[in-house]
Coordinates of C-alpha atoms in Angstrom, one line a residue:
M1100 CA 0.0 0.0 0.0
E1101 CA 3.1 2.3 -0.1
H1102 CA 1.9 3.9 -3.3
L1103 CA -1.2 5.2 -1.6
V1104 CA 0.5 7.6 0.7
D1105 CA 2.9 9.6 -1.5
A1106 CA 1.3 12.9 -0.3
Q1107 CA 2.7 14.5 2.9
L1108 CA 0.4 14.0 5.8
P1109 CA -0.4 17.1 8.0
G1110 CA 1.5 17.1 11.3
L1111 CA 3.9 14.4 10.3
P1112 CA 7.5 15.1 9.2
P1113 CA 8.5 14.4 5.6
I1114 CA 9.9 11.0 4.7
P1115 CA 13.6 11.3 3.5
S1116 CA 13.9 11.0 -0.3
K1117 CA 16.9 8.8 0.1
A1118 CA 17.1 5.9 2.5
M1119 CA 19.6 5.9 5.3
A1120 CA 19.8 2.3 6.1
F1121 CA 16.9 0.5 4.4
E1122 CA 16.3 1.6 0.8
T1123 CA 12.7 1.7 -0.1
S1124 CA 11.8 -0.1 -3.4
S1125 CA 8.1 0.8 -3.7
D1126 CA 8.7 2.5 -7.0
L1127 CA 11.0 -0.1 -8.5
S1128 CA 10.1 -2.0 -11.6
P1129 CA 10.5 -5.8 -11.7
D1130 CA 13.8 -5.5 -13.5
E1131 CA 15.2 -3.2 -10.9
F1132 CA 13.9 -5.1 -7.9
D1133 CA 16.5 -6.8 -5.8
S1134 CA 15.6 -10.5 -5.5
D1135 CA 16.2 -10.3 -1.7
P1136 CA 15.7 -6.7 -0.7
E1137 CA 14.7 -7.2 2.9
P1138 CA 17.2 -6.6 5.7
E1139 CA 18.5 -9.6 7.5
L1140 CA 17.2 -9.4 11.1
E1141 CA 19.3 -10.8 13.9
D1142 CA 17.9 -13.3 16.4
T1143 CA 15.7 -11.6 19.0
I1144 CA 16.8 -11.4 22.6
V1145 CA 14.7 -10.4 25.6
T1146 CA 15.3 -8.7 28.9
R1147 CA 15.0 -10.8 32.0
A1148 CA 11.8 -9.1 32.9
G1149 CA 10.4 -10.0 29.5
S1150 CA 9.1 -6.5 29.1
V1151 CA 11.2 -5.5 26.1
I1152 CA 12.2 -7.6 23.0
H1153 CA 14.7 -6.2 20.6
T1154 CA 17.1 -7.2 17.9
T1155 CA 20.8 -6.8 18.3
D1156 CA 20.4 -3.4 16.6
S1157 CA 18.7 -2.4 19.9
Y1158 CA 16.1 -0.2 18.2
L1159 CA 13.8 -0.2 21.2
P1160 CA 15.0 1.1 24.6
T1161 CA 16.1 -1.6 27.0
E1162 CA 17.3 -2.0 30.6
P1163 CA 20.9 -3.0 31.2
V1164 CA 21.4 -6.7 31.7
D1165 CA 24.5 -8.4 33.4
D1166 CA 26.6 -10.4 31.0
A1167 CA 26.5 -13.3 33.5
D1168 CA 22.8 -13.5 33.0
D1169 CA 22.9 -13.7 29.2
N1170 CA 22.5 -17.5 29.1
D1171 CA 19.5 -17.4 31.4
F1172 CA 17.3 -15.6 29.0
D1173 CA 18.8 -16.6 25.6
D1174 CA 17.4 -20.1 26.0
D1175 CA 14.0 -18.7 26.7
A1176 CA 13.8 -16.1 24.0
S1177 CA 12.2 -18.3 21.4
D1178 CA 9.6 -19.5 23.9
I1179 CA 8.7 -15.9 24.9
D1180 CA 8.5 -14.9 21.2
S1181 CA 6.1 -17.7 20.6
L1182 CA 3.9 -16.7 23.4
I1183 CA 3.8 -13.1 22.2
I1184 CA 3.1 -14.2 18.6
D1185 CA 0.2 -16.4 19.8
S1186 CA -1.4 -13.4 21.5
M1187 CA -1.1 -11.1 18.5
E1188 CA -4.3 -10.6 16.6
E1189 CA -4.3 -9.2 13.1
L1190 CA -6.0 -5.9 12.2
R1191 CA -7.1 -5.5 8.6
D1192 CA -6.3 -2.3 6.8
E1193 CA -9.9 -1.6 6.1
S1194 CA -10.4 -1.4 9.9
L1195 CA -8.0 1.5 10.3
K1196 CA -10.4 4.3 10.9
G1197 CA -8.3 6.5 13.1
G1198 CA -8.6 7.7 16.7
P1199 CA -6.5 8.3 19.8
N1200 CA -5.2 4.7 19.7
T1201 CA -5.7 3.6 16.1
C1202 CA -4.0 4.9 12.9
T1203 CA -5.9 5.9 9.8
L1204 CA -5.1 4.0 6.7
E1205 CA -3.0 7.0 5.5
E1206 CA -1.1 7.2 8.7
A1207 CA -0.3 3.5 8.6
G1208 CA 1.0 3.9 5.1
Y1209 CA 3.2 6.8 6.2
Y1210 CA 4.7 4.9 9.1
R1211 CA 5.4 1.8 6.9
R1212 CA 7.2 3.9 4.4
L1213 CA 9.1 5.8 7.1
L1214 CA 10.3 2.5 8.6
R1215 CA 11.7 1.2 5.4
S1216 CA 13.2 4.6 4.6
I1217 CA 15.2 5.3 7.7
G1218 CA 15.6 1.8 9.3
P1219 CA 14.2 0.5 12.6
Q1220 CA 16.5 2.1 15.1
E1221 CA 16.0 5.7 13.8
F1222 CA 12.3 4.9 13.2
C1223 CA 11.8 4.1 16.9
A1224 CA 13.8 7.2 17.9
Q1225 CA 11.6 9.4 15.8
T1226 CA 8.3 7.8 17.0
V1227 CA 7.9 6.1 20.3
E1228 CA 11.1 7.5 21.9
S1229 CA 10.3 11.1 20.9
G1230 CA 6.8 10.7 22.2
S1231 CA 5.2 11.7 18.9
V1232 CA 3.1 8.5 18.8
T1233 CA 2.5 5.7 21.3
A1234 CA 3.6 2.1 20.8
R1235 CA 0.0 1.1 21.3
K1236 CA -1.2 3.2 18.4
L1237 CA 1.9 2.4 16.2
L1238 CA 1.0 -1.3 16.5
T1239 CA -2.1 -0.7 14.4
A1240 CA 0.0 0.8 11.6
F1241 CA 1.6 -2.6 11.2
G1242 CA -1.7 -4.6 11.2
I1243 CA -1.6 -5.7 14.9
R1244 CA -4.6 -5.2 17.2
P1245 CA -3.3 -4.1 20.7
P1246 CA -3.8 -7.1 23.0
E1247 CA -7.0 -7.0 24.9
Y1248 CA -5.5 -7.8 28.3
L1249 CA -3.1 -4.9 28.0
V1250 CA -5.9 -2.5 27.0
E1251 CA -8.2 -3.7 29.9
S1252 CA -5.4 -3.4 32.5
N1253 CA -4.5 0.1 31.3
A1254 CA -0.9 -1.1 30.8
S1255 CA 1.9 1.4 30.4
D1256 CA 3.1 2.1 26.8
E1257 CA 6.4 0.2 27.5
E1258 CA 4.4 -3.0 27.9
Y1259 CA 3.5 -2.8 24.2
Y1260 CA 7.1 -2.8 23.1
P1261 CA 7.5 -6.5 22.7
F1262 CA 4.6 -6.6 20.3
L1263 CA 5.8 -3.5 18.4
S1264 CA 9.3 -5.0 18.0
L1265 CA 7.9 -8.2 16.5
A1266 CA 5.5 -6.2 14.3
I1267 CA 8.4 -4.1 13.0
S1268 CA 10.4 -7.2 12.3
R1269 CA 7.5 -8.8 10.4
E1270 CA 6.9 -5.6 8.4
L1271 CA 10.5 -5.5 7.3
S1272 CA 10.5 -9.1 6.3
K1273 CA 7.6 -8.6 3.9
R1274 CA 8.1 -8.5 0.2
L1275 CA 7.3 -5.1 -1.3
K1276 CA 4.5 -4.9 -3.9
L1277 CA 5.5 -4.4 -7.5
T1278 CA 3.7 -1.1 -8.3
N1279 CA 3.3 -1.6 -12.1
Y1280 CA 0.8 -4.5 -11.6
N1281 CA -2.6 -3.3 -10.3
T1282 CA -5.6 -3.9 -12.5
V1283 CA -7.6 -7.0 -13.5
D1284 CA -6.3 -6.6 -17.0
D1285 CA -2.8 -6.6 -15.6
A1286 CA -3.6 -10.0 -14.0
V1287 CA -4.9 -11.4 -17.2
E1288 CA -1.9 -10.3 -19.2
L1289 CA 0.4 -11.8 -16.6
I1290 CA -1.3 -15.1 -16.9
K1291 CA -1.3 -15.0 -20.7
K1292 CA 2.4 -14.3 -21.0
S1293 CA 3.8 -16.4 -18.2
K1294 CA 5.1 -19.9 -18.9
N1295 CA 6.0 -21.3 -15.5
I1296 CA 3.2 -20.5 -13.0
I1297 CA 3.2 -21.7 -9.5
V1298 CA -0.4 -22.1 -8.2
L1299 CA -0.8 -22.5 -4.4
T1300 CA -4.2 -23.6 -3.4
G1301 CA -6.2 -24.1 -0.2
A1302 CA -9.6 -25.3 0.9
G1303 CA -11.4 -22.3 -0.6
I1304 CA -11.2 -23.8 -4.1
S1305 CA -13.5 -26.8 -3.0
T1306 CA -16.2 -25.0 -1.0
S1307 CA -18.6 -24.7 -4.0
L1308 CA -18.8 -28.5 -3.9
G1309 CA -20.1 -28.3 -0.3
I1310 CA -16.7 -29.2 1.2
P1311 CA -16.1 -26.9 4.2
D1312 CA -12.9 -25.0 4.6
F1313 CA -11.2 -25.0 8.0
R1314 CA -11.2 -21.4 9.3
S1315 CA -14.3 -19.6 8.1
K1316 CA -16.4 -18.4 11.0
N1317 CA -19.5 -20.5 11.7
T1318 CA -19.2 -22.6 8.5
G1319 CA -15.5 -23.7 8.8
L1320 CA -14.6 -27.2 9.9
Y1321 CA -12.9 -26.0 13.1
D1322 CA -16.0 -24.1 14.2
Q1323 CA -18.0 -27.3 13.8
L1324 CA -15.7 -29.3 16.1
A1325 CA -16.6 -27.4 19.3
H1326 CA -18.7 -30.4 20.5
L1327 CA -15.6 -32.5 20.8
G1328 CA -14.5 -30.4 23.8
L1329 CA -10.9 -30.0 22.6
N1330 CA -8.6 -27.2 23.8
D1331 CA -7.8 -26.5 20.2
P1332 CA -9.9 -27.9 17.3
Q1333 CA -6.6 -28.4 15.4
E1334 CA -6.0 -31.3 17.8
V1335 CA -8.2 -33.4 15.5
F1336 CA -5.2 -33.4 13.1
D1337 CA -2.5 -33.7 15.7
I1338 CA -0.4 -36.9 15.4
H1339 CA 0.0 -37.3 19.1
T1340 CA -3.8 -37.0 19.7
F1341 CA -4.3 -39.5 16.9
R1342 CA -1.9 -42.0 18.5
R1343 CA -3.5 -41.6 21.9
D1344 CA -7.1 -41.8 20.6
P1345 CA -7.8 -42.3 16.9
T1346 CA -11.5 -42.1 17.5
I1347 CA -11.3 -38.3 17.6
F1348 CA -10.1 -38.1 14.1
F1349 CA -12.4 -40.8 12.7
S1350 CA -15.4 -39.1 14.3
V1351 CA -15.0 -36.3 11.7
A1352 CA -13.2 -38.2 8.9
K1353 CA -16.4 -39.2 7.3
D1354 CA -17.4 -35.5 6.9
I1355 CA -14.2 -34.6 5.0
L1356 CA -13.9 -37.9 3.1
P1357 CA -13.8 -37.3 -0.7
S1358 CA -17.2 -38.4 -1.8
T1359 CA -17.3 -37.2 -5.3
K1360 CA -15.4 -37.3 -8.6
R1361 CA -16.6 -33.8 -9.3
F1362 CA -14.3 -30.8 -9.4
T1363 CA -14.8 -27.0 -9.4
P1364 CA -14.2 -24.5 -12.1
T1365 CA -11.1 -23.4 -10.2
H1366 CA -9.7 -26.9 -10.5
A1367 CA -10.6 -26.8 -14.2
F1368 CA -8.7 -23.5 -14.4
I1369 CA -5.6 -25.1 -13.0
R1370 CA -6.0 -28.0 -15.5
L1371 CA -6.4 -25.4 -18.3
L1372 CA -3.0 -23.8 -17.2
Q1373 CA -1.5 -27.3 -17.4
D1374 CA -3.0 -28.0 -20.8
K1375 CA -1.6 -24.7 -22.1
G1376 CA 1.9 -25.6 -20.9
K1377 CA 1.9 -22.8 -18.3
L1378 CA 1.6 -24.8 -15.0
L1379 CA 5.0 -25.2 -13.3
T1380 CA 3.6 -26.8 -10.1
N1381 CA 0.3 -26.9 -8.2
Y1382 CA 1.1 -26.8 -4.4
S1383 CA -2.1 -28.0 -2.8
Q1384 CA -2.9 -27.8 0.9
N1385 CA -6.1 -29.8 0.3
I1386 CA -6.5 -33.4 1.4
D1387 CA -9.5 -34.2 -0.8
N1388 CA -7.4 -35.3 -3.8
I1389 CA -9.8 -33.5 -6.1
E1390 CA -6.8 -32.3 -8.2
A1391 CA -6.4 -35.9 -9.4
A1392 CA -10.1 -36.0 -10.4
A1393 CA -9.5 -32.8 -12.4
G1394 CA -6.6 -34.3 -14.3
I1395 CA -3.7 -32.5 -12.7
L1396 CA -0.7 -34.7 -13.5
P1397 CA 1.2 -36.2 -10.6
E1398 CA 4.5 -34.6 -11.8
K1399 CA 2.8 -31.2 -11.7
L1400 CA 1.2 -31.7 -8.2
I1401 CA 2.6 -31.5 -4.7
Q1402 CA 0.1 -32.4 -2.1
C1403 CA 1.7 -30.6 0.8
H1404 CA -0.5 -32.0 3.5
G1405 CA -1.0 -35.4 1.9
S1406 CA -4.4 -36.7 1.0
F1407 CA -6.9 -39.5 1.3
A1408 CA -5.5 -41.1 -1.9
T1409 CA -3.5 -43.6 0.2
A1410 CA -3.5 -44.9 3.8
S1411 CA -0.7 -46.4 5.9
C1412 CA -0.6 -48.5 9.1
V1413 CA 0.8 -46.5 12.0
E1414 CA 2.6 -49.7 13.3
C1415 CA 4.1 -51.6 10.3
H1416 CA 3.6 -48.7 7.7
Y1417 CA 1.8 -51.0 5.2
K1418 CA 0.3 -48.8 2.5
V1419 CA -2.9 -49.3 0.6
P1420 CA -5.1 -47.3 -1.8
G1421 CA -7.3 -44.9 0.2
E1422 CA -10.5 -46.3 -1.1
T1423 CA -9.7 -49.5 0.8
I1424 CA -10.6 -48.0 4.1
Y1425 CA -13.5 -45.7 2.9
D1426 CA -16.2 -48.2 3.8
D1427 CA -14.9 -48.5 7.4
I1428 CA -14.8 -44.7 7.8
K1429 CA -18.3 -44.2 6.4
A1430 CA -19.6 -47.0 8.7
G1431 CA -18.1 -45.5 11.8
R1432 CA -15.4 -48.2 12.2
I1433 CA -11.7 -47.7 12.9
P1434 CA -9.9 -49.3 10.0
N1435 CA -7.3 -51.9 11.1
C1436 CA -4.3 -53.0 9.2
E1437 CA -4.9 -56.2 7.2
R1438 CA -1.2 -57.1 7.2
C1439 CA -1.0 -56.8 11.0
T1440 CA -4.1 -58.9 11.3
S1441 CA -2.8 -61.6 9.0
L1442 CA 0.5 -61.8 10.9
L1443 CA -1.4 -62.1 14.2
Q1444 CA -3.6 -64.8 12.9
A1445 CA -0.5 -66.7 11.5
E1446 CA 1.1 -66.6 14.9
K1447 CA -2.1 -68.1 16.4
R1448 CA -1.8 -65.9 19.4
P1449 CA -5.0 -65.1 21.3
R1450 CA -6.3 -61.5 21.0
K1451 CA -8.7 -61.5 23.9
R1452 CA -9.2 -58.5 26.1
K1453 CA -7.4 -58.2 29.4
R1454 CA -9.4 -59.3 32.4
S1455 CA -9.8 -57.3 35.6
R1456 CA -8.6 -58.6 38.9
N1457 CA -12.0 -59.9 39.9
G1458 CA -12.0 -62.0 36.7
Q1459 CA -14.6 -59.8 34.9
D1460 CA -14.0 -58.2 31.5
K1461 CA -13.1 -54.6 31.8
K1462 CA -15.7 -52.2 30.7
R1463 CA -15.0 -50.7 27.3
R1464 CA -15.1 -47.0 26.9
R1465 CA -16.6 -45.0 24.2
G1466 CA -14.5 -42.7 22.0
A1467 CA -15.4 -39.3 20.8
S1468 CA -17.6 -40.7 18.0
G1469 CA -18.9 -43.7 19.9
Y1470 CA -16.2 -46.1 18.7
S1471 CA -15.3 -48.8 21.3
T1472 CA -11.7 -49.0 22.4
D1473 CA -9.9 -50.8 25.3
D1474 CA -9.1 -48.9 28.4
D1475 CA -5.5 -49.9 28.2
E1476 CA -3.1 -51.3 25.7
S1477 CA -0.7 -54.0 26.8
D1478 CA 2.5 -55.2 25.2
D1479 CA 1.5 -58.8 25.8
V1480 CA -1.8 -58.4 24.0
P1481 CA -0.9 -57.9 20.3
Q1482 CA -3.2 -55.6 18.3
A1483 CA -3.4 -54.7 14.7
G1484 CA -2.2 -51.2 13.8
V1485 CA -4.7 -48.5 12.8
M1486 CA -4.8 -47.5 9.1
K1487 CA -4.3 -43.7 9.0
P1488 CA -5.0 -41.8 5.8
D1489 CA -1.8 -40.4 4.5
I1490 CA -2.6 -36.9 5.6
T1491 CA 0.2 -34.8 7.1
F1492 CA -0.9 -34.2 10.6
F1493 CA 0.5 -31.5 12.9
G1494 CA 3.7 -32.9 14.3
E1495 CA 4.6 -34.8 11.2
A1496 CA 7.1 -33.7 8.6
L1497 CA 5.9 -32.6 5.2
P1498 CA 6.9 -35.0 2.4
D1499 CA 10.4 -34.6 1.0
T1500 CA 9.0 -33.8 -2.4
F1501 CA 7.7 -30.5 -1.1
S1502 CA 11.0 -29.0 -0.2
D1503 CA 12.9 -30.8 -3.0
R1504 CA 10.6 -29.5 -5.7
L1505 CA 10.5 -25.9 -4.3
T1506 CA 14.2 -25.4 -3.6
G1507 CA 15.7 -27.6 -6.3
H1508 CA 13.5 -26.9 -9.2
D1509 CA 10.7 -24.3 -9.0
R1510 CA 12.5 -21.3 -7.4
D1511 CA 14.7 -20.8 -10.4
L1512 CA 12.0 -21.3 -13.0
V1513 CA 8.9 -19.6 -11.7
D1514 CA 7.7 -16.4 -13.5
L1515 CA 4.3 -15.9 -11.8
V1516 CA 2.7 -16.9 -8.5
I1517 CA -1.1 -17.4 -8.0
V1518 CA -2.4 -18.1 -4.6
I1519 CA -6.1 -19.3 -4.5
G1520 CA -8.4 -20.0 -1.7
T1521 CA -6.1 -20.0 1.3
S1522 CA -5.3 -17.6 4.2
L1523 CA -1.7 -18.8 4.3
K1524 CA -1.8 -19.4 8.0
V1525 CA -0.2 -22.8 8.2
A1526 CA 3.6 -23.2 8.1
P1527 CA 5.7 -24.2 6.3
V1528 CA 3.4 -23.8 3.2
S1529 CA 2.8 -20.2 4.3
E1530 CA 6.5 -19.6 3.8
V1531 CA 6.4 -20.6 0.1
V1532 CA 5.4 -17.2 -1.1
P1533 CA 8.0 -15.1 0.8
Y1534 CA 10.7 -17.7 -0.1
L1535 CA 10.3 -17.2 -3.9
P1536 CA 12.2 -14.3 -5.6
A1537 CA 10.6 -11.0 -4.7
N1538 CA 10.7 -9.7 -8.3
I1539 CA 8.3 -12.4 -9.5
P1540 CA 4.7 -11.1 -9.8
Q1541 CA 2.2 -12.5 -7.2
M1542 CA -1.5 -12.4 -7.2
Y1543 CA -4.1 -13.5 -4.7
I1544 CA -7.6 -14.9 -5.3
S1545 CA -9.9 -15.5 -2.3
M1546 CA -12.9 -14.1 -0.5
Q1547 CA -10.9 -11.9 1.9
P1548 CA -7.4 -10.3 1.6
V1549 CA -4.5 -11.2 3.8
T1550 CA -2.4 -8.6 5.7
H1551 CA 0.8 -10.5 6.3
V1552 CA 1.7 -10.8 2.6
N1553 CA 2.0 -8.0 0.1
F1554 CA 0.5 -9.3 -3.1
D1555 CA 0.7 -7.3 -6.3
I1556 CA -3.0 -7.8 -7.2
D1557 CA -5.8 -9.1 -5.0
L1558 CA -8.9 -10.5 -6.8
L1559 CA -11.5 -10.9 -4.1
G1560 CA -14.6 -13.0 -4.4
E1561 CA -15.7 -16.6 -4.9
C1562 CA -12.8 -18.4 -6.6
D1563 CA -14.9 -19.9 -9.3
V1564 CA -16.3 -16.5 -10.3
V1565 CA -12.9 -14.9 -10.4
V1566 CA -11.2 -17.5 -12.6
A1567 CA -14.2 -17.7 -14.9
E1568 CA -14.0 -13.9 -15.6
I1569 CA -10.2 -14.2 -16.0
C1570 CA -10.6 -16.8 -18.7
R1571 CA -13.3 -14.8 -20.4
R1572 CA -11.1 -11.8 -20.6
A1573 CA -8.2 -14.0 -21.8
G1574 CA -10.3 -15.4 -24.5
W1575 CA -10.0 -18.9 -23.1
D1576 CA -12.7 -21.5 -23.0
L1577 CA -13.1 -22.7 -19.4
K1578 CA -15.2 -25.8 -20.0
H1579 CA -17.2 -26.7 -17.0
S1580 CA -20.9 -27.4 -16.3
M1581 CA -20.9 -24.9 -13.5
V1582 CA -19.8 -22.0 -15.7
G1583 CA -22.6 -20.2 -17.5
D1584 CA -22.2 -18.6 -20.9
N1585 CA -24.4 -15.6 -20.0
K1586 CA -23.1 -14.9 -16.5
L1587 CA -22.7 -11.2 -15.6
I1588 CA -19.8 -10.4 -13.3
G1589 CA -19.5 -7.1 -11.4
I1590 CA -16.0 -5.9 -10.6
K1591 CA -15.2 -2.8 -8.6
P1592 CA -12.0 -1.7 -6.8
Q1593 CA -11.9 -1.8 -3.0
E1594 CA -11.9 1.8 -1.7
G1595 CA -8.4 2.9 -0.8
F1596 CA -6.8 -0.1 -2.5
P1597 CA -6.3 0.4 -6.3
S1598 CA -4.9 -3.1 -6.7
R1599 CA -7.7 -4.9 -4.9
H1600 CA -10.8 -5.8 -6.9
I1601 CA -14.1 -7.3 -5.7
F1602 CA -15.9 -9.7 -8.0
T1603 CA -19.6 -10.5 -7.7
S1604 CA -21.9 -12.6 -9.7
L1605 CA -24.9 -10.4 -10.5
K1606 CA -28.3 -11.8 -9.6
I1607 CA -30.9 -12.0 -12.2
E1608 CA -34.6 -11.7 -11.2
K1609 CA -37.6 -12.7 -13.3
E1610 CA -40.5 -10.2 -13.6
A1611 CA -43.9 -10.5 -15.0
S1612 CA -42.5 -9.5 -18.4
T1613 CA -40.7 -11.9 -20.6
E1614 CA -37.3 -10.6 -19.8
P1615 CA -35.2 -10.9 -16.5
K1616 CA -34.3 -7.9 -14.6
I1617 CA -30.7 -7.3 -13.5
R1618 CA -30.3 -5.6 -10.1
T1619 CA -27.7 -3.2 -11.5
E1620 CA -29.1 -0.6 -13.8
D1621 CA -28.7 -1.6 -17.4
S1622 CA -27.8 1.7 -19.1
A1623 CA -24.4 1.7 -20.8
E1624 CA -23.1 4.5 -18.6
T1625 CA -24.2 3.0 -15.4
R1626 CA -23.0 -0.5 -16.4
K1627 CA -19.5 1.0 -17.0
S1628 CA -19.4 2.9 -13.7
N1629 CA -20.4 -0.2 -11.8
G1630 CA -17.8 -2.4 -13.5
V1631 CA -20.4 -4.7 -15.1
H1632 CA -19.1 -7.0 -17.7
G1633 CA -20.9 -9.5 -19.9
P1634 CA -23.3 -9.3 -22.8
K1635 CA -25.1 -6.0 -23.3
K1636 CA -28.4 -7.7 -24.3
R1637 CA -30.5 -9.3 -21.7
T1638 CA -30.9 -13.0 -22.0
P1639 CA -34.4 -14.4 -22.2
P1640 CA -35.2 -16.9 -19.5
T1641 CA -35.6 -19.7 -22.0
E1642 CA -31.9 -19.3 -22.9
M1643 CA -30.6 -19.3 -19.4
K1644 CA -28.2 -22.1 -18.6
N1645 CA -26.5 -23.7 -15.6
E1646 CA -29.2 -22.7 -13.2
V1647 CA -27.6 -24.7 -10.4
F1648 CA -24.4 -22.7 -10.7
E1649 CA -26.3 -19.4 -10.9
K1650 CA -28.0 -20.3 -7.6
E1651 CA -24.7 -21.2 -5.9
L1652 CA -22.9 -18.1 -7.0
E1653 CA -25.5 -15.4 -6.9
I1654 CA -25.2 -12.5 -4.5
R1655 CA -27.0 -13.5 -1.3

């Protein structure tokens, strides 16, 4: 957003035209852009009191610490950093309305530019140390909401320093936007001319099939898991939780099990890029394996978090096609390993349950989904291993193909990055975009923008609607039953963000007359001002196609 705040703001000093320590590159072209322009930040250290975190540049004021105590807090620094990061809540740019403790959007842009222009140490000297702005307010300039517990306790401004320090470090690590890419047509031309496109996808590209994403409020999978009583809904996909009690995962597995061979227009768009020889790699975070149904070739696909395509025994690692265990999952049974079972039967060892001291069978407990499991496992009672879908759980390493492909192949070849349907919240996949060369154009397609990555172009709306309009403008035939020939797409820039564009599928209403009525006025002048694209003539109801898709994608 640096290009939005070139004008001098009243009451604020001018930004130096030449950088002292950190050269600003907001006006650089792709050819001039350094492939790694961000400063290298040193490891953070923290005072013993934990009240101030700073880099070795010491750009926030600190209290003196005895050298003898260095080792005492060096070992704890990363733990404290983690606690602080966990309590940091993002504040979207559109929420910056100004006030005593909140920056306006213009003020935020000014402070971000100033930071890059003069460097963190001088920046802090001119702002919080001089008293011209509080650390609490300055946090909002870098997209961080002041922690509620500090606000409610009327904390001193110094107590916001740890958060400000990390916010500054995060801001400086961001890739800068390439300012010559801003419009929808820019996005179309980039796609048309590029030959090695990385597409990074998330759950948002499958939601039009009725498959929930993970983090959407009320409708996301994690919100639907509250009944399990977990401290964190992500525990469903934690490997330690799975080994302790697999019933928790299998209680929800049937809800996320791929149940269709259908794929969305967004999947078809990625396949179209492949067919045109433009797809370098599709890095998918999805576990539904729908990419395979869409025809994405295995050599073009990295399933970063694994998928249901195969399953493996947690004990002997015997691997089978995923469909082998589908019936068990759908029927509410924990799938056991056939190989383990065969070996146990061959050994002719009894597999009876342990008996209690009074000679009675132990009561069997019920798991989270009603599955029956023994109270205890015993080394002297052999059991078949559980078949786990080859999904990468939290606590497991990503497949080697992920890092090998990214570092050894794609980084040197990529000429465009398209991120679709993901909030980029889960590492290490979230680190793919900042890892790639900063001079490579990047665009983002999803319902809401993200604040922790500076994309060159944001195309906001339902993924299927956005890619359909991109293909229409490119003159490409996106063949899919859910894409209508006569669909009208409204596009308008988000206020204050020239490179963010909001896509909507315009609803058509039938009247008593023989023609449908479009909610947007149909005059040529009004259509142009509202960014409406599509055929100028209204389509008679008898010629309307793909009614199901129209119903799914209409403005609600």
